[in-house]
Amino acid sequence: MTQTTPAPVHFKLVVDCADPHAQADFWAAALHYETEDNSALIERLLAMGALPGEATVEFHGRAAFRDLVAVRHPDDPVDADSGTGLGRRLLFQRVPEAKTTKNRLHLDLHVGGERRAGEVERLTALGARVEREVKEPSGQWVVMTDPEGNEFCVQ
């Protein structure tokens, strides 16, 4: 009897936020990712009457969902019909409540010690804030927050 290994589970990281488009712009720039272009899908849904116009906005000159937008790694495949990335993605979705406590999950950006200071400066210029610098026997990193206060680390 042969055992087969199940295929890995495909996932995306979803971030609740107040302004998904601003968060997508920040994280696309921070990670050197691309904002997904779902405009062809949105136009089809609008034409079919399956999506109300008030559920859309113009974002970077094209139709976008009002309450969610994703960014993706530029080298990963994309579904041509929907514009949805099929690899590494972050999806930002609008929620009514504000962030109230420390994240239970966060991103670590690995840039290397020689690039850390420059990367922290670049991210600060994009709207991030430095919370603290950490120096421990296990390593060094900078704890930062994105424009909506979500923590992440630069190592």
mmCIF file of N, CA, C and O in Angstrom, residues 1-5:
data_model
loop_
_atom_site.group_PDB
_atom_site.id
_atom_site.type_symbol
_atom_site.label_atom_id
_atom_site.label_comp_id
_atom_site.label_asym_id
_atom_site.label_seq_id
_atom_site.Cartn_x
_atom_site.Cartn_y
_atom_site.Cartn_z
ATOM 1 N N MET A 1 0.848 -1.170 0.000
ATOM 2 C CA MET A 1 0.000 0.000 0.000
ATOM 3 C C MET A 1 0.900 1.241 0.000
ATOM 4 O O MET A 1 1.771 1.379 0.834
ATOM 5 N N THR A 2 0.688 2.137 -0.960
ATOM 6 C CA THR A 2 1.513 3.339 -1.045
ATOM 7 C C THR A 2 0.819 4.492 -0.340
ATOM 8 O O THR A 2 -0.395 4.652 -0.410
ATOM 9 N N GLN A 3 1.623 5.226 0.333
ATOM 10 C CA GLN A 3 1.117 6.414 1.024
ATOM 11 C C GLN A 3 1.379 7.625 0.134
ATOM 12 O O GLN A 3 2.452 7.755 -0.437
ATOM 13 N N THR A 4 0.405 8.476 0.019
ATOM 14 C CA THR A 4 0.602 9.713 -0.728
ATOM 15 C C THR A 4 0.612 10.872 0.250
ATOM 16 O O THR A 4 -0.135 10.892 1.217
ATOM 17 N N THR A 5 1.490 11.787 -0.023
ATOM 18 C CA THR A 5 1.571 12.989 0.811
ATOM 19 C C THR A 5 0.543 13.989 0.322
ATOM 20 O O THR A 5 0.490 14.284 -0.879
#
